[in-house]
XYZ file of C-alpha atoms in Angstrom:
286
model
C -12.795 -4.765 -26.263
C -10.018 -6.151 -28.132
C -9.690 -10.046 -28.405
C -6.946 -11.534 -25.925
C -9.176 -9.505 -23.028
C -11.687 -11.162 -23.764
C -9.751 -14.388 -23.941
C -8.898 -13.422 -20.585
C -12.071 -13.080 -19.341
C -13.332 -16.503 -20.788
C -10.404 -18.560 -19.434
C -10.081 -16.961 -15.970
C -13.568 -15.599 -15.019
C -15.708 -16.971 -12.689
C -18.623 -16.288 -14.682
C -17.730 -17.719 -17.899
C -16.581 -21.379 -15.679
C -19.677 -23.461 -17.207
C -19.019 -22.442 -20.590
C -15.526 -23.171 -20.022
C -16.236 -26.811 -18.813
C -18.772 -27.114 -21.823
C -15.757 -25.686 -24.409
C -13.488 -28.687 -23.239
C -15.560 -31.317 -23.716
C -16.723 -30.305 -27.006
C -12.870 -30.136 -27.998
C -12.675 -34.405 -25.838
C -15.770 -35.510 -28.424
C -15.174 -33.109 -31.135
C -15.867 -36.029 -33.510
C -18.784 -37.509 -31.578
C -20.605 -33.266 -31.139
C -19.462 -32.716 -35.587
C -21.895 -35.926 -35.492
C -24.779 -35.063 -33.881
C -24.905 -31.936 -35.700
C -24.397 -33.594 -39.235
C -21.055 -32.976 -40.587
C -19.622 -36.205 -39.919
C -21.620 -39.713 -40.291
C -24.262 -41.077 -37.662
C -22.754 -43.202 -34.692
C -24.089 -46.347 -34.082
C -25.045 -46.269 -30.206
C -24.810 -42.575 -29.030
C -26.048 -43.320 -26.150
C -22.561 -46.157 -25.216
C -21.418 -42.165 -25.807
C -23.492 -40.282 -23.331
C -22.641 -43.227 -20.932
C -18.982 -42.637 -21.572
C -18.152 -39.041 -21.456
C -20.164 -39.195 -18.027
C -17.458 -41.912 -16.672
C -14.588 -39.765 -18.156
C -16.426 -36.060 -16.496
C -16.434 -38.563 -13.339
C -12.618 -39.472 -13.712
C -10.972 -36.004 -14.746
C -13.708 -33.373 -11.588
C -12.412 -36.339 -9.419
C -8.999 -35.933 -9.810
C -9.207 -32.369 -10.259
C -11.088 -30.842 -7.577
C -10.300 -33.505 -5.186
C -7.255 -35.877 -5.495
C -5.198 -32.907 -6.677
C -5.486 -30.624 -4.489
C -5.734 -33.125 -1.638
C -2.270 -35.343 -2.475
C -0.226 -33.639 -5.547
C -0.141 -30.246 -4.451
C 0.649 -31.066 -0.181
C 2.776 -33.518 -1.961
C 2.056 -36.963 -1.399
C 2.682 -37.561 -4.811
C 3.026 -41.828 -4.764
C -0.448 -41.401 -3.650
C -1.694 -39.319 -6.297
C -0.361 -41.142 -9.035
C -1.408 -44.777 -7.506
C -5.316 -43.119 -6.888
C -5.374 -41.605 -9.801
C -4.326 -44.957 -11.590
C -6.891 -46.808 -9.251
C -9.715 -44.594 -10.739
C -9.058 -44.736 -14.789
C -8.922 -48.134 -13.931
C -12.549 -48.095 -12.913
C -13.066 -46.201 -16.542
C -11.414 -48.691 -18.301
C -13.857 -51.708 -16.975
C -16.915 -49.665 -17.213
C -15.940 -48.941 -20.717
C -15.347 -52.150 -21.336
C -18.538 -53.808 -20.164
C -20.950 -50.394 -21.295
C -19.760 -51.427 -24.807
C -19.777 -55.605 -24.436
C -16.397 -55.630 -26.691
C -15.848 -59.170 -28.317
C -12.145 -59.568 -27.838
C -12.145 -62.247 -30.751
C -14.533 -60.165 -33.199
C -12.868 -57.136 -32.556
C -9.373 -56.827 -30.472
C -7.208 -58.355 -27.533
C -8.385 -57.102 -23.701
C -4.244 -56.123 -24.440
C -4.757 -53.614 -27.170
C -8.058 -52.475 -25.343
C -6.243 -51.711 -22.053
C -3.304 -50.677 -24.004
C -4.636 -48.165 -26.176
C -7.587 -47.248 -23.392
C -5.049 -46.298 -20.282
C -3.388 -43.932 -23.344
C -6.470 -41.859 -23.919
C -6.860 -41.581 -20.042
C -3.760 -41.382 -19.092
C -3.811 -38.190 -21.754
C -7.341 -36.951 -20.933
C -6.095 -36.325 -17.181
C -2.704 -35.067 -18.051
C -4.671 -32.377 -20.391
C -7.414 -31.398 -17.373
C -4.304 -31.399 -14.770
C -2.350 -29.407 -16.728
C -5.011 -26.838 -18.130
C -6.060 -26.563 -14.202
C -2.541 -26.101 -13.455
C -2.281 -22.759 -15.103
C -5.428 -21.150 -14.625
C -4.200 -21.996 -10.800
C -0.776 -20.483 -11.240
C -2.544 -17.369 -13.074
C -4.773 -16.542 -9.853
C -1.826 -16.691 -7.629
C -0.027 -14.135 -9.721
C -3.093 -11.780 -9.972
C -3.606 -12.465 -6.117
C -0.107 -11.032 -5.450
C 0.204 -8.349 -7.991
C -3.435 -7.556 -6.421
C -1.942 -7.450 -2.814
C 1.247 -6.049 -3.986
C -1.150 -2.816 -5.694
C -3.287 -2.867 -2.403
C 0.377 -2.417 -0.141
C 1.545 0.596 -2.193
C -1.937 2.529 -2.214
C -1.845 1.439 1.607
C 1.501 3.220 2.234
C 0.929 6.171 -0.297
C -2.433 6.815 1.940
C -0.097 6.379 4.878
C 2.123 9.230 2.827
C -0.924 11.393 2.231
C -3.173 10.748 5.940
C 1.013 11.738 7.632
C 1.142 15.470 9.069
C 4.217 16.120 11.293
C 2.923 16.890 14.167
C 6.459 17.987 15.671
C 6.958 20.391 12.014
C 3.123 21.399 12.428
C 3.488 22.542 16.073
C 7.433 24.496 15.526
C 5.426 25.903 12.635
C 2.612 27.382 14.578
C 4.931 28.675 17.192
C 7.097 30.504 15.306
C 3.600 32.479 13.027
C 2.637 33.519 17.192
C 6.304 35.030 17.111
C 5.989 36.302 14.261
C 2.253 37.706 15.101
C 3.254 38.953 18.799
C 6.665 40.669 16.663
C 4.064 42.262 13.955
C 6.141 41.189 11.005
C 5.201 41.769 7.624
C 5.764 38.275 6.507
C 2.799 36.776 9.028
C 0.193 36.919 6.128
C 2.210 35.012 3.490
C 3.781 32.412 6.135
C -0.236 31.366 7.386
C -1.450 31.388 3.969
C 1.484 28.690 2.932
C 0.858 26.568 6.182
C -3.026 26.543 5.102
C -1.800 26.168 1.157
C 0.487 23.147 2.571
C -2.360 21.695 4.959
C -5.254 21.701 1.728
C -2.767 19.771 -0.389
C -2.180 16.803 2.284
C -5.539 16.658 3.173
C -7.791 17.080 0.016
C -5.545 17.348 -3.026
C -3.556 13.756 -2.478
C -7.362 11.727 -2.665
C -5.465 10.800 -5.758
C -2.501 8.275 -7.487
C -1.050 10.877 -9.623
C -1.391 14.968 -9.242
C 0.550 17.381 -11.072
C 4.484 17.381 -10.825
C 3.753 21.384 -10.365
C 1.443 21.535 -7.731
C 3.279 18.407 -6.021
C 6.427 21.394 -6.096
C 4.980 24.250 -4.658
C 3.591 21.621 -1.426
C 7.419 21.396 -1.407
C 7.983 25.358 -1.942
C 5.847 25.791 1.289
C 7.424 23.478 3.114
C 10.903 24.759 2.309
C 9.572 28.059 3.591
C 8.009 26.736 6.603
C 10.871 24.668 7.694
C 13.042 28.273 7.522
C 10.514 30.018 9.991
C 12.190 29.150 12.722
C 16.363 27.788 11.484
C 17.874 30.849 10.862
C 21.448 29.204 10.350
C 19.507 27.590 7.229
C 20.339 27.681 3.905
C 18.486 25.848 1.575
C 18.767 25.703 -2.563
C 15.831 24.358 -4.757
C 16.418 23.373 -7.620
C 14.649 22.278 -11.009
C 15.786 21.860 -14.199
C 13.434 20.942 -17.155
C 9.662 20.913 -18.579
C 7.793 20.770 -15.110
C 3.654 21.148 -17.510
C 1.780 18.313 -17.979
C 3.900 16.000 -16.023
C 1.743 13.664 -13.193
C 3.472 12.373 -10.545
C 2.683 10.110 -7.138
C 1.574 12.913 -4.052
C 4.151 13.421 -1.381
C 6.327 10.514 -3.069
C 9.084 12.921 -2.174
C 8.731 14.703 0.903
C 10.309 11.731 3.472
C 13.679 12.596 1.967
C 13.446 16.254 2.266
C 12.444 15.911 5.965
C 14.934 14.076 6.557
C 17.274 15.740 4.691
C 16.209 19.206 7.582
C 15.742 16.958 10.170
C 19.481 15.440 9.608
C 21.055 18.922 8.762
C 19.997 20.592 11.819
C 23.778 20.252 13.521
C 23.887 20.596 17.930
C 26.059 23.391 18.170
C 23.707 25.918 16.015
C 26.540 26.231 13.321
C 25.223 26.970 10.134
C 23.883 24.225 7.604
C 22.529 23.290 4.601
C 20.147 21.648 2.348
C 20.251 21.763 -1.203
C 17.324 19.801 -3.132
C 18.088 19.197 -7.122
C 14.947 17.845 -9.384
C 15.630 17.151 -13.121
C 12.511 15.985 -15.674
C 14.159 14.689 -18.705
C 11.120 13.476 -20.768
C 8.999 10.629 -18.700
C 11.547 10.683 -15.780
C 12.637 12.344 -12.841
C 16.046 12.542 -11.239
C 15.514 13.701 -7.786
C 18.326 14.458 -5.339
């Protein structure tokens, strides 16, 4: 597993959620954490820090799990800002009385208020930005998953689709050939069998070999020509076919339409030209 993949798993997978929260608060209280580890000088009254941490956690989680979805995401920005400010003020007052600050010996209430307000606003802002980043990533992931699911559904539909009109006419032509005892009958039956087998069983993957897909098209063309004596078909392939793969049945809707709309009502001669050109990793189809 490469480092980038592990980072994404840690940032976005639910099973790492507790570890993410622990890492966040260690980052916020890094000085105090290093003090506990003995890296920096010890802090007097560490229990005060614990109470301060609890207050900050309540502030952050109240904001991102309640205020943000209930107000900010619903575009009630003014009310969100007001309630955020009120919650921050509660924490400021709590911390003020927690430490029992002596305004004459330490600093003025005005200095305390400005400094603490900036700190808490930054804390909430950081938490909200992280939350928005995660939500944006998850939304993009869900959208991508829906697109992939839709594509798989469409491909599955193509795989399962057997044109009943085509199948009926082909069977009817095979019956006529059997009545006339035509020599091409066994070959035609085998072509129909190969076509159905490929469509029903061999297409149950995201990719198939290009060679097998082209063989499927050849069988389809041969069976189409059985029921139309006034049709010229030109099927041309250029470029290397071996070792190439493609999504199954991706060409057949276009080919079906070509045969459908080439049929002239007056019975005059018609044609279908199919060209496939393989250039490196690209396939040009017309």
